[in-house]
Coordinates of C-alpha atoms in Angstrom, one line a residue:
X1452 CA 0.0 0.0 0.0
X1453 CA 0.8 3.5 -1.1
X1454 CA 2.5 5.4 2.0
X1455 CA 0.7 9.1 0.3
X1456 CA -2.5 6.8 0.8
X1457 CA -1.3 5.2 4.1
X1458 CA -1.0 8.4 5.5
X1459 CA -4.0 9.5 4.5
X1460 CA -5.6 6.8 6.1
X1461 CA -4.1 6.8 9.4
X1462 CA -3.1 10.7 9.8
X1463 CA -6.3 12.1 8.5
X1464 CA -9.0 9.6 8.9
X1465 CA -10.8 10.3 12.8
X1466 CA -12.8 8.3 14.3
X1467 CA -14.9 11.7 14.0
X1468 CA -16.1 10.6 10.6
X1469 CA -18.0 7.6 12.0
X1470 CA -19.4 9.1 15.2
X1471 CA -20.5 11.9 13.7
X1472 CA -22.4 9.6 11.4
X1473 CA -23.6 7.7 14.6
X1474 CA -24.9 10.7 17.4
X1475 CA -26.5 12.6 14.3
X1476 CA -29.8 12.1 12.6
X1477 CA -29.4 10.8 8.9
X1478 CA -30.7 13.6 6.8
X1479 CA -33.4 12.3 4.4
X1480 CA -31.6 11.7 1.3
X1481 CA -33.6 14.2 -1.6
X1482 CA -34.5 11.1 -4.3
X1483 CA -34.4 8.1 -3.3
X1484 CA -35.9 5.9 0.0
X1485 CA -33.6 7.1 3.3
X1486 CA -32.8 4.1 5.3
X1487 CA -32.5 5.3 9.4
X1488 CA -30.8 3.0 11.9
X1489 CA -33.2 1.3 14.3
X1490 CA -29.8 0.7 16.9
X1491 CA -28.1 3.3 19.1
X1492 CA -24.9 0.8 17.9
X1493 CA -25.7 -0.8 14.7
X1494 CA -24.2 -3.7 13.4
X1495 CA -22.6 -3.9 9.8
X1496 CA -23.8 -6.8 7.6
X1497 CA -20.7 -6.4 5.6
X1498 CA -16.9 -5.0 6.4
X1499 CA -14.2 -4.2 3.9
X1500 CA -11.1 -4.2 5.0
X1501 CA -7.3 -3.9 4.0
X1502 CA -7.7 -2.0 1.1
X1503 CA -7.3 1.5 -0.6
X1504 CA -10.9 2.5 -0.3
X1505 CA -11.1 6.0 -2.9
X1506 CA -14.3 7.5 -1.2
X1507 CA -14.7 10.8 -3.8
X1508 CA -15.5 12.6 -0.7
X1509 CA -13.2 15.4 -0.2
X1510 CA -13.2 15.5 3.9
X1511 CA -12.2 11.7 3.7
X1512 CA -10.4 10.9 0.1
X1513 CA -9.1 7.3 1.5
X1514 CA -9.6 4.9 4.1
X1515 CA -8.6 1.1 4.9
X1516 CA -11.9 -0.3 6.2
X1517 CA -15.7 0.3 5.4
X1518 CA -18.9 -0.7 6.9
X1519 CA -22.1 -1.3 5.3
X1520 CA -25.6 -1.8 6.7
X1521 CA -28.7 -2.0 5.3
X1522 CA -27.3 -0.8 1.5
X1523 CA -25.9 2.3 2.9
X1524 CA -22.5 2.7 4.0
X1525 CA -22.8 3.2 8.1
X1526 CA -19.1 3.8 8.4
X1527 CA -15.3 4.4 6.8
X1528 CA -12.0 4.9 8.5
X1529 CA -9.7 3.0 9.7
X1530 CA -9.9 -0.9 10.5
X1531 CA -9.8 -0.1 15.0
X1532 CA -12.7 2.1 14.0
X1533 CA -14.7 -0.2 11.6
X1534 CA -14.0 -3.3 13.0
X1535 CA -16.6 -2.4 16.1
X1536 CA -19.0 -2.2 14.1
X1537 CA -18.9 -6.0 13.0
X1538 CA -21.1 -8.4 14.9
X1539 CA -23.0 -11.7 14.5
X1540 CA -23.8 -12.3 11.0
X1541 CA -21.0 -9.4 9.9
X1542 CA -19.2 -10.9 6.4
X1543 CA -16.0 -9.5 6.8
X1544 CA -13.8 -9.0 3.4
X1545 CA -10.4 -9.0 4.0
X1546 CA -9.5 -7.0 0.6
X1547 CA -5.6 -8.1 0.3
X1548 CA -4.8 -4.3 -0.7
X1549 CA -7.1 -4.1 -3.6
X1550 CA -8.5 -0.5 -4.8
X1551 CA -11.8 0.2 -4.1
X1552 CA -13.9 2.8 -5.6
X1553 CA -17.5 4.2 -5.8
X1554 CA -19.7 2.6 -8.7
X1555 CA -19.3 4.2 -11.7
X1556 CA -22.2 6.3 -12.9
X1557 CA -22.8 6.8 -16.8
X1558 CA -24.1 9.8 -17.3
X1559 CA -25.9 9.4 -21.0
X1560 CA -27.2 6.1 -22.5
X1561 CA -29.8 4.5 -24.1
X1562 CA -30.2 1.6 -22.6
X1563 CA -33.0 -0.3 -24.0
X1564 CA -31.8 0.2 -27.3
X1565 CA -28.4 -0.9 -26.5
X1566 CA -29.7 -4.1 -25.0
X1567 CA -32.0 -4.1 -28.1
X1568 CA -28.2 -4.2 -29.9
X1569 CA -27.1 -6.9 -28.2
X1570 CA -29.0 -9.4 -29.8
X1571 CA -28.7 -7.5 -33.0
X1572 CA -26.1 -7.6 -35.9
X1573 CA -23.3 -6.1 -34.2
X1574 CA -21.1 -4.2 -36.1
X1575 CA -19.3 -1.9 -33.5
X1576 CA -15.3 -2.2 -34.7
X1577 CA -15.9 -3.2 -38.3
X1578 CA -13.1 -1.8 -40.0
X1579 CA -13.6 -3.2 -43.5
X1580 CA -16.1 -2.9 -46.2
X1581 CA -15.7 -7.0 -47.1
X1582 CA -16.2 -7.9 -43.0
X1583 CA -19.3 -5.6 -43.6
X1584 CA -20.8 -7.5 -46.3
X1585 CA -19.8 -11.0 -44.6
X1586 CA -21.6 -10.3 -41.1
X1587 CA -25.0 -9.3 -43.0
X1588 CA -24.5 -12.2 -45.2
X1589 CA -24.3 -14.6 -42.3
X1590 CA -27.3 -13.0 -40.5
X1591 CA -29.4 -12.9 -43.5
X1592 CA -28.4 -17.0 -44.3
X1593 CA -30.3 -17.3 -40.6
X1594 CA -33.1 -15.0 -41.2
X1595 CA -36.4 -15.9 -42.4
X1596 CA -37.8 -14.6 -46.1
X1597 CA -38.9 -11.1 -45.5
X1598 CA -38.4 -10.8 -41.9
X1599 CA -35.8 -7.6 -41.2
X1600 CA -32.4 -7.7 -40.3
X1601 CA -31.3 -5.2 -37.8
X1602 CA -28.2 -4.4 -36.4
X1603 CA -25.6 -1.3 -35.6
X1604 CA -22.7 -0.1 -34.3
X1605 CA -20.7 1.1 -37.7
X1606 CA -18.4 3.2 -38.1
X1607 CA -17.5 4.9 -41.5
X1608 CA -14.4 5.9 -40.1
X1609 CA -12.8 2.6 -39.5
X1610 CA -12.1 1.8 -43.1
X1611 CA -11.1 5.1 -44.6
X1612 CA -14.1 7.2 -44.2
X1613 CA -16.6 6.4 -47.4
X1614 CA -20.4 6.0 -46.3
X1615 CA -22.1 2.5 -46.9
X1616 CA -24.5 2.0 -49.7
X1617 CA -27.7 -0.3 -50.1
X1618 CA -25.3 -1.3 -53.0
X1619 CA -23.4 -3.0 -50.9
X1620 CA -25.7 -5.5 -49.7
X1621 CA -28.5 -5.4 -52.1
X1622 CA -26.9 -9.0 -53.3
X1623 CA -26.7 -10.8 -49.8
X1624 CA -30.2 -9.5 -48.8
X1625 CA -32.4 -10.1 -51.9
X1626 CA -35.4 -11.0 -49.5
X1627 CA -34.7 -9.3 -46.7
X1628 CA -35.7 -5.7 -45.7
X1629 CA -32.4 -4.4 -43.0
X1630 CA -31.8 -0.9 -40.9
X1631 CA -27.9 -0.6 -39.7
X1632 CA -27.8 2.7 -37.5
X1633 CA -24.8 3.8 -37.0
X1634 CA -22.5 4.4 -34.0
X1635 CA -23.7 7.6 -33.1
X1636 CA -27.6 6.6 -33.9
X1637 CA -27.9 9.8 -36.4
X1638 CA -27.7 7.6 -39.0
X1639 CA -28.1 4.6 -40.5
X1640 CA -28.0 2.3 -43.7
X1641 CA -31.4 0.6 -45.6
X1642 CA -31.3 -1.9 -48.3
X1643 CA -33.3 -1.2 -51.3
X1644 CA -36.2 -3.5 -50.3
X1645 CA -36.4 -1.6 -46.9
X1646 CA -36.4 1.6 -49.8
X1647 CA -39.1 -0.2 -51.5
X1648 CA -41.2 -0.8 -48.1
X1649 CA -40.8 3.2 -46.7
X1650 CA -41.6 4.6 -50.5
X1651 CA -38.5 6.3 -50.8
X1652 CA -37.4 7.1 -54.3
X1653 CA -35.6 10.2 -56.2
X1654 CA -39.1 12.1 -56.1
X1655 CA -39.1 11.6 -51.9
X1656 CA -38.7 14.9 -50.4
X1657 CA -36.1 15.1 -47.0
X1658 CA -38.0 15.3 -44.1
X1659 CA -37.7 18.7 -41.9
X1660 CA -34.8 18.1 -39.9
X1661 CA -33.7 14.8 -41.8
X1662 CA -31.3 14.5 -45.2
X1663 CA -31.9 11.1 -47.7
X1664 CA -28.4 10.9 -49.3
X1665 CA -28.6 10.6 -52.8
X1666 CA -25.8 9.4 -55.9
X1667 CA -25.5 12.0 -58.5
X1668 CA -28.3 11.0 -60.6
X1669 CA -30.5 11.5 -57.4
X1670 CA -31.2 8.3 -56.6
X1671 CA -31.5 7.8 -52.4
X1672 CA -28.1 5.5 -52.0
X1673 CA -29.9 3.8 -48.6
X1674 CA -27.9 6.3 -46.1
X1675 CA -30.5 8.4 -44.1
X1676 CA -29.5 11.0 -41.6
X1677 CA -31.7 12.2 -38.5
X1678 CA -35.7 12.5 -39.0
X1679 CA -35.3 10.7 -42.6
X1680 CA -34.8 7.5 -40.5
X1681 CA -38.0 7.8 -39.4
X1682 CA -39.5 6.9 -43.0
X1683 CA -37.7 3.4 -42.9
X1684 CA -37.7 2.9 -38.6
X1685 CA -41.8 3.4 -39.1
X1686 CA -42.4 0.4 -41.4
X1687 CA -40.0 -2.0 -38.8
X1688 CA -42.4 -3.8 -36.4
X1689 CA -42.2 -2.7 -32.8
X1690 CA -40.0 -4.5 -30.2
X1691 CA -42.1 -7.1 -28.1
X1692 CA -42.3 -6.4 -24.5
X1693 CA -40.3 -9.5 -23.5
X1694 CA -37.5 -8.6 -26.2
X1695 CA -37.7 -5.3 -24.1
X1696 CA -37.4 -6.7 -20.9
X1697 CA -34.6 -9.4 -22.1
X1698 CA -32.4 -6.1 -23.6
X1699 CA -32.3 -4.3 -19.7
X1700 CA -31.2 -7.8 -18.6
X1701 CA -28.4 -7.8 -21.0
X1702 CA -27.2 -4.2 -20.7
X1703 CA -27.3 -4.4 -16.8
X1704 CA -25.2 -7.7 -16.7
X1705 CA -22.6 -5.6 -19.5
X1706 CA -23.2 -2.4 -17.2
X1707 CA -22.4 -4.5 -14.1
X1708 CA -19.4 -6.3 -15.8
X1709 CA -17.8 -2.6 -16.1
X1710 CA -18.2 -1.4 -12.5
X1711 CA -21.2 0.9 -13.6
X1712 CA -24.2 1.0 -11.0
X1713 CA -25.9 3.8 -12.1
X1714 CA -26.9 5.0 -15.9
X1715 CA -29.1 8.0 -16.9
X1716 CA -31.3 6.8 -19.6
X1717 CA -31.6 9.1 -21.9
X1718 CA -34.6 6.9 -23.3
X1719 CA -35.3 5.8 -27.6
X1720 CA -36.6 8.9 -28.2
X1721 CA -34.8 10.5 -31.5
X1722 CA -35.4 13.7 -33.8
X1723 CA -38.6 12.3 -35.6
X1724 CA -39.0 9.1 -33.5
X1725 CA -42.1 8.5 -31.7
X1726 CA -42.2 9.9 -27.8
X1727 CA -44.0 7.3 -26.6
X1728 CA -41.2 4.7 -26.6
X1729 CA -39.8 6.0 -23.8
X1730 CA -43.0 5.8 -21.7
X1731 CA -43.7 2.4 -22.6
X1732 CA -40.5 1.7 -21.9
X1733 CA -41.0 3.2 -18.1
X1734 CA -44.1 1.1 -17.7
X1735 CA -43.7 -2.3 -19.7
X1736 CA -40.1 -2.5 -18.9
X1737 CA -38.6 -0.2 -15.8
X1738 CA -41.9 -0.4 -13.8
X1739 CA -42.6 -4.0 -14.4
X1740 CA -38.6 -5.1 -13.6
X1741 CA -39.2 -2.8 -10.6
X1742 CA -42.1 -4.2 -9.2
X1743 CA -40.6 -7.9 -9.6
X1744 CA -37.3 -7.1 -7.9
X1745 CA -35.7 -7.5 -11.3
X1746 CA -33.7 -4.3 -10.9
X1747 CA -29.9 -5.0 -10.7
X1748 CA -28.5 -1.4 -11.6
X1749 CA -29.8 2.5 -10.6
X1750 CA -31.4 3.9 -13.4
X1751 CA -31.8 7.9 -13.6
X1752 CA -34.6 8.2 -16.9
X1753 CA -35.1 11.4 -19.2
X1754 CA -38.3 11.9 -21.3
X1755 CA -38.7 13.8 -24.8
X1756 CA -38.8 17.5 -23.5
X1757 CA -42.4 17.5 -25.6
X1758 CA -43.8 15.6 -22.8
X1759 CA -42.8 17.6 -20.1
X1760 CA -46.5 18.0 -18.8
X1761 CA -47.0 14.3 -18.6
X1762 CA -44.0 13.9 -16.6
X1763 CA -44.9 16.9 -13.9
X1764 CA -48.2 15.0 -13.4
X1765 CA -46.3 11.7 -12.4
X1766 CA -43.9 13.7 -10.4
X1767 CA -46.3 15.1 -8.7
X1768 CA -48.0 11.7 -8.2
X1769 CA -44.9 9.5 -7.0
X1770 CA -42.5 11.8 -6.9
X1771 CA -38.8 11.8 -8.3
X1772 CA -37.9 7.7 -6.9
X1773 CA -40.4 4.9 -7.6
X1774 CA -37.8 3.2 -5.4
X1775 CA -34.0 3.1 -4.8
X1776 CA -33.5 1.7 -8.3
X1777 CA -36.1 4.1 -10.2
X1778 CA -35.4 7.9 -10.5
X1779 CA -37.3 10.5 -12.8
X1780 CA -34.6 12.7 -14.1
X1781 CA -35.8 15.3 -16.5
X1782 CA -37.0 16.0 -20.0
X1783 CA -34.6 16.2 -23.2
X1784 CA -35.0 18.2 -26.8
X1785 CA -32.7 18.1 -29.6
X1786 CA -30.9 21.4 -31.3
X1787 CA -28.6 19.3 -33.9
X1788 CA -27.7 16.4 -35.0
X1789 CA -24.4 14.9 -35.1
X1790 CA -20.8 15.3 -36.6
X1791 CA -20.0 11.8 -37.7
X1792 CA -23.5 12.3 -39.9
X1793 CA -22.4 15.6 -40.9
X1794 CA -25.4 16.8 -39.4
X1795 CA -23.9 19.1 -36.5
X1796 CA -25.3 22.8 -36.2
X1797 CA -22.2 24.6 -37.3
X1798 CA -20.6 28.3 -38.1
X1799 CA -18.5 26.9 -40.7
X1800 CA -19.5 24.7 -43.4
X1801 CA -18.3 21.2 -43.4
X1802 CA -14.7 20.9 -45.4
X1803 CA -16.2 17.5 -47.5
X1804 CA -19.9 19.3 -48.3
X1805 CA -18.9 23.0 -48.1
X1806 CA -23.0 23.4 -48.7
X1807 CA -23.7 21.7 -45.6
X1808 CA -23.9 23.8 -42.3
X1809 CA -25.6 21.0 -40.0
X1810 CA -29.2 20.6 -39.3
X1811 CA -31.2 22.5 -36.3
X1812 CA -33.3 20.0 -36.0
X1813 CA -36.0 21.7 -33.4
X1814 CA -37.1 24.8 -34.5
X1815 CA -35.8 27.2 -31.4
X1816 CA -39.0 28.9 -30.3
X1817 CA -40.7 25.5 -30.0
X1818 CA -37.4 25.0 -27.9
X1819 CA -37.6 28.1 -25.9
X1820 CA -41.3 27.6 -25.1
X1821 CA -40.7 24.0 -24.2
X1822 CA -37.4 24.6 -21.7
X1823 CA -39.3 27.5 -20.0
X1824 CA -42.6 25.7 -18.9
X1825 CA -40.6 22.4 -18.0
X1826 CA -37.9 24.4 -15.6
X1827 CA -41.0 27.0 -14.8
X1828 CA -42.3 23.3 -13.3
X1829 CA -39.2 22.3 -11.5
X1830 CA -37.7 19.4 -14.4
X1831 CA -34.2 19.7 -15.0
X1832 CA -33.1 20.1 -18.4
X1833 CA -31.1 18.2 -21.1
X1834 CA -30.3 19.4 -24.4
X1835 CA -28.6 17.5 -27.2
X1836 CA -26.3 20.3 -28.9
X1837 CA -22.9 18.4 -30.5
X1838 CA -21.8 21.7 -33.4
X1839 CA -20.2 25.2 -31.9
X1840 CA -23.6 27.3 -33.5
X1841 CA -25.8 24.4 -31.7
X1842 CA -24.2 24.8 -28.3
X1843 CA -24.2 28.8 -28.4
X1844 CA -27.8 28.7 -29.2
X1845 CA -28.4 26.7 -26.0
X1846 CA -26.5 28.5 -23.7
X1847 CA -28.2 31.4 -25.1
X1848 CA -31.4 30.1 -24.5
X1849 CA -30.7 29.0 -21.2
X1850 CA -29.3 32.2 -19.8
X1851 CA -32.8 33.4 -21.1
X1852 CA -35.0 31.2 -19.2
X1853 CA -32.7 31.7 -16.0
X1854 CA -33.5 34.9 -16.4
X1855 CA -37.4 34.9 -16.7
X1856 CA -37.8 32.1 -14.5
X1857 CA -35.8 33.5 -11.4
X1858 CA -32.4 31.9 -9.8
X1859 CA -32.6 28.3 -8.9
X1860 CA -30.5 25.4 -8.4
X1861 CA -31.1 24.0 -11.9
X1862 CA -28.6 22.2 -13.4
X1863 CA -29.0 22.9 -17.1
X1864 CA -27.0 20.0 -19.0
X1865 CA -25.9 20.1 -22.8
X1866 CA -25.1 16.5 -24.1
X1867 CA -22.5 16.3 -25.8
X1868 CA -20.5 19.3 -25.8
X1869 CA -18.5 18.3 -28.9
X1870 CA -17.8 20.9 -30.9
X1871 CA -16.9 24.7 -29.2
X1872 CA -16.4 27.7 -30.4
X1873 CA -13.5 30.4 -28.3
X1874 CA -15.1 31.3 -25.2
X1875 CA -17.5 28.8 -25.1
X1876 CA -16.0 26.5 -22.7
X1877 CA -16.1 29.4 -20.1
X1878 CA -19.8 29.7 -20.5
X1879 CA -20.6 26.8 -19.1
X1880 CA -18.7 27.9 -15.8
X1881 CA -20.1 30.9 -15.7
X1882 CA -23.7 29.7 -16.3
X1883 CA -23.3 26.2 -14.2
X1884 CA -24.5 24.5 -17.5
X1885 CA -23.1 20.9 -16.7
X1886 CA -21.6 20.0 -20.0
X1887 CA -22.2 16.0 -20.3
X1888 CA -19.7 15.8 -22.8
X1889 CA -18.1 12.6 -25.1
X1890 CA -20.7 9.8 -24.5
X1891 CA -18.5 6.8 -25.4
X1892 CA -19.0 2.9 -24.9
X1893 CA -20.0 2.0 -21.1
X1894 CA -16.7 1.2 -20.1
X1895 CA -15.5 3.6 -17.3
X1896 CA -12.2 2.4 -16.5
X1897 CA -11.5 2.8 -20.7
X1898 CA -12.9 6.7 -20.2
X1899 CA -10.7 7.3 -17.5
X1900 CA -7.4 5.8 -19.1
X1901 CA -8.6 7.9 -21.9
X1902 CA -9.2 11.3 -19.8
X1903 CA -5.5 10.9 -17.9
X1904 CA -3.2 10.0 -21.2
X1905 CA -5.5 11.3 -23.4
X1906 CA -3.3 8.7 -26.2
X1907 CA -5.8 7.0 -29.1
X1908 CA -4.9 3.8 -30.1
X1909 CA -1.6 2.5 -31.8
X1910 CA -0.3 6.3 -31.1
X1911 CA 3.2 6.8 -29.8
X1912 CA 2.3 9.8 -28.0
X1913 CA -0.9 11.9 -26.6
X1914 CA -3.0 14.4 -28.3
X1915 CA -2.7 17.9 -27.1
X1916 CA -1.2 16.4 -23.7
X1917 CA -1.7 19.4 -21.9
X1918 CA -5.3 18.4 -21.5
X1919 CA -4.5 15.5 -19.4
X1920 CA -6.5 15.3 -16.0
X1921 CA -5.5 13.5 -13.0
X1922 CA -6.6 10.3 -11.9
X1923 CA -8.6 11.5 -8.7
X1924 CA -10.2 13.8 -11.0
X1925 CA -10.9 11.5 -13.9
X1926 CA -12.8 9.1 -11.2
X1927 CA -14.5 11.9 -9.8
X1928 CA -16.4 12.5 -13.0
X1929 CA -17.5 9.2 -13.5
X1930 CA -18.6 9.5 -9.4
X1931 CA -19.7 12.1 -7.3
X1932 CA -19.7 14.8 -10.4
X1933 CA -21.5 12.9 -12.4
X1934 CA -24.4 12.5 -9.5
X1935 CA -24.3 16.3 -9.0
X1936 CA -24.8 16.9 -12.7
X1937 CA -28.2 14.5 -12.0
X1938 CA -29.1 15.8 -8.6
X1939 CA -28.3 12.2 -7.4
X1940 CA -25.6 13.0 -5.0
X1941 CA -27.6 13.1 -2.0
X1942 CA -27.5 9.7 -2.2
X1943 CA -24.4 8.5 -5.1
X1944 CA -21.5 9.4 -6.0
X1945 CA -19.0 8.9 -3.0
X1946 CA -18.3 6.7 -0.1
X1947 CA -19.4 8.6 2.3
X1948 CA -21.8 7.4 5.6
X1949 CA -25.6 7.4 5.0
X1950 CA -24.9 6.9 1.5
X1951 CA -25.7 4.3 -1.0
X1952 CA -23.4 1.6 -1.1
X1953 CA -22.5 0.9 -4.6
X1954 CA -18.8 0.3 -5.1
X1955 CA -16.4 -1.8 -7.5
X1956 CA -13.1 -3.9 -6.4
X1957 CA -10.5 -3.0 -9.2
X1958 CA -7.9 -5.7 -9.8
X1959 CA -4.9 -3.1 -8.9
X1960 CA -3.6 -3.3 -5.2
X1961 CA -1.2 -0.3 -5.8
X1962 CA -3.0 3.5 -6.0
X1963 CA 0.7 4.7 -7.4
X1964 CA 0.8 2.3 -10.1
X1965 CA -3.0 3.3 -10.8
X1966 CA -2.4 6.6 -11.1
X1967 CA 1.1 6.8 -12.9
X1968 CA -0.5 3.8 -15.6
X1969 CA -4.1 3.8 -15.2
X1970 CA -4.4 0.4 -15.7
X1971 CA -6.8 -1.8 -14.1
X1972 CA -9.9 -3.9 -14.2
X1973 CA -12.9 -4.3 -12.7
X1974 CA -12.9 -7.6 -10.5
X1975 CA -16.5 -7.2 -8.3
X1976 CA -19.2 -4.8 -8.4
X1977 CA -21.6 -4.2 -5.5
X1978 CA -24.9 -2.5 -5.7
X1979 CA -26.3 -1.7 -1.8
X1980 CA -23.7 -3.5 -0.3
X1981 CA -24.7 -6.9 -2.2
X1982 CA -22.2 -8.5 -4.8
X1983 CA -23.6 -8.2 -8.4
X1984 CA -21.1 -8.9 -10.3
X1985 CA -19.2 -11.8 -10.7

């Protein structure tokens, strides 16, 4: 063990923190279900010990021992402290040195969808036009005649940067209709008999907000961008509910396998896609998962900003928790599209298509009318905005409805973040606009490796180094800031006493070695105390 993190430990670690805990009332956490001890000396159901426990709580950074009780951690500090907390029935965990940190929070999925993906084609990695072809070959050799083919994950950019064609698998799907979003779900590939079953020919006008790529000659070549998916996603038969409830299995388990505990769901709402996936998704799937203790992982939900009076009304019904796995977040509206499509709100044209500026794909009064009576009604909001024009608008608009709505504790989020123009950046600061920036593949450790060498692969050295951030600050964004930027930190985010306790056991026994290499892997993940994964 670390002697930075030993000292730590033993120097700065009084038994303060734990009686302190003990002699005051637990404040009732804001969201979700507070848990109060029935004992004037409460015994721990589970101890940790020996490690390097990384609480992300500033008045207590490490410790060597933790308690939990009840799903909430009752205690942290050093093992003479802890230990009196064990009694009968206490599992003790002797940790051999191993790190331990809070459970990773992602703060921007879609996590039916991705489940959905999982028993999909899966094309995330491709990096050849040929291993394109081959894996909708092989899935249309298993499909039934006329039944679709659905898969997703590509990525132009792997193999040189040209766009996919319905050319290219017109042959290998004869009797198949297929949809292939891509990566960044802005856009995504049809074959020319899903063409044939949406109507699309040279004579179909693009959809406001959407672009149908087209050859030359005009003809569509199967690549549709934003609300023009929408003409081919309509004619595809809706997900069953069992298909629903078998894709939050899946992406829990994956969740779970990566240390994650928490995800804001961002829901399958898209520019052009129906609203009302998201709800039934909240009732068929969330509540029904819910009310059969199926839950394994938090989940934090967002619903199309259009909706906003919907959601007050259940708010007001149930509140912002169902339970300690259920949270109402917010609503969330679109102002672009994305980069990868070419369909970022941008200043500049883009260098390929000096035509193209980006699509606003919400007009921006319906926008402004929409974030004023949601915040006016207390809902946090979350705005999509990836191009620098996109991103000023927002923060434009926000400052606006700050301003007629009065000074509040708001949280305003922009998702994404991607593209900034100078001075930007400092707008957010000065606004407190959480930027939730760079969603990326739910896999935490991979983000923060990414955040503290800031090295893609197979390069010899990092881009624009000086942007490095440290580890403890790396971890805290996946932790305690990313349950501020939900208003879920009453209750996530750190280590600290009263709190959840959701926590992962990395494979690393050396906080130096983490910090100088971070390198590690995630060995077990505990949601409320409980092991969940392996």
């Amino acid at each position: 063990m670390d002697f930075v993190v030993l000292l730590h430990i033993f120097v700065f670690a009084p038994i303060l923190f734990c009686i302190t805990f003990l002699s005051l009332p637990l404040p009732s956490p804001t969201y979700f279900l507070a848990w109060k001890s029935q004992l004037s000396q409460p015994v721990a159901d589970l101890v940790l010990r020996n490690g390097v426990i990384y609480t992300s709580d500033d008045s207590l950074p490490f410790a060597d021992s933790m308690a939990v009780a009840n799903g909430r951690v009752l205690c942290v500090g050093n093992r003479s402290f802890v230990q009196e907390f064990e009694g009968y029935g206490t599992q003790v965990l002797d940790l051999r040195g191993k790190v331990v940190v809070p459970g990773f929070i992602d703060s921007h999925v879609h996590f039916i969808d991705g489940g959905l993906q999982m028993m999909q084609v899966k094309l995330r990695g491709v990096n050849k036009k040929e291993e394109f072809i081959r894996r909708i070959k092989d899935a249309a050799q298993s499909t039934k005649q006329g039944s679709w083919i659905l898969g997703g994950g590509w990525n132009n950019d792997l193999w040189g940067g040209d766009l996919p064609a319905a050319s290219w698998i017109n042959d290998v799907t004869p009797n198949n209709p297929v949809w292939l979003s891509r990566v960044d779900g802005h856009m995504g590939l049809a074959n020319s008999v899903a063409l044939t079953l949406a109507g699309i020919t040279n004579l179909t006008d693009d959809p406001r907000g959407g672009t149908i790529l087209r050859t030359a000659n005009g003809e569509p070549t199967g690549v549709l961008i934003d609300s023009a998916r929408t003409l081919v996603t309509s004619q595809i038969p809706e997900d069953s509910v069992d298909d629903r409830r078998e894709a939050l299995h899946r992406a829990s388990n994956l969740a779970l396998t990566r240390g994650v505990t928490t995800v804001v769901d961002m829901g399958r709402y898209y520019p052009g896609f129906s609203t009302e996936l998201s709800w039934d998704d909240f009732s068929d799937v969330y509540q029904w998962a819910n009310s059969m203790s199926k839950m394994k992982i938090r989940v934090c939900l967002f619903f199309s900003m259009e909706t906003w009076s919907r959601l007050v009304g259940v708010i007001n019904r149930v509140g912002h928790a169902l339970s300690e796995w259920i949270y109402i977040g917010g609503v969330k509206a679109f102002a672009d599209g994305s980069l990868g499509s070419n369909s970022a709100l941008l200043y500049e044209p883009y260098v390929d298509d000096p035509d193209n500026y980006g699509l606003q794909v919400t007009e921006l009064e319906a926008l402004l009318n929409m974030t004023t009576e949601s915040d006016l009604n207390g809902l946090q909001v979350a705005i999509h905005a990836i191009g620098d024009k996109a991103n000023d608008l927002i923060l434009d608009m926000y400052g606006l409805v700050a301003s007629t709505n009065g000074m509040r504790d708001r949280r305003f989020r922009i998702e994404h973040a991607q593209q900034l123009a100078a001075g930007t950046p400092g707008r957010f600061g000065k606004q407190r606009v959480v930027a939730s920036m760079q969603v990326v593949d739910i896999n935490p450790l991979s983000g923060i490796k990414t955040a503290m060498k800031r090295r893609p692969p197979n390069w010899q050295s990092a881009w624009i180094p000086s942007e490095c951030i440290s580890l403890d600050d790396a971890i805290k964004a996946y932790t305690i800031s990313a349950a501020r930027a939900s208003f879920l930190d009453k209750d996530l985010g750190s280590l600290s006493p009263g709190k959840l306790a959701d926590f992962v056991i990395l494979s690393t026994d050396s906080w130096k070695d983490f910090a100088e290499d971070a390198s590690a892997n995630v060995e077990e993940t505990y949601v409320s105390g409980v092991r969940a994964y392996p």
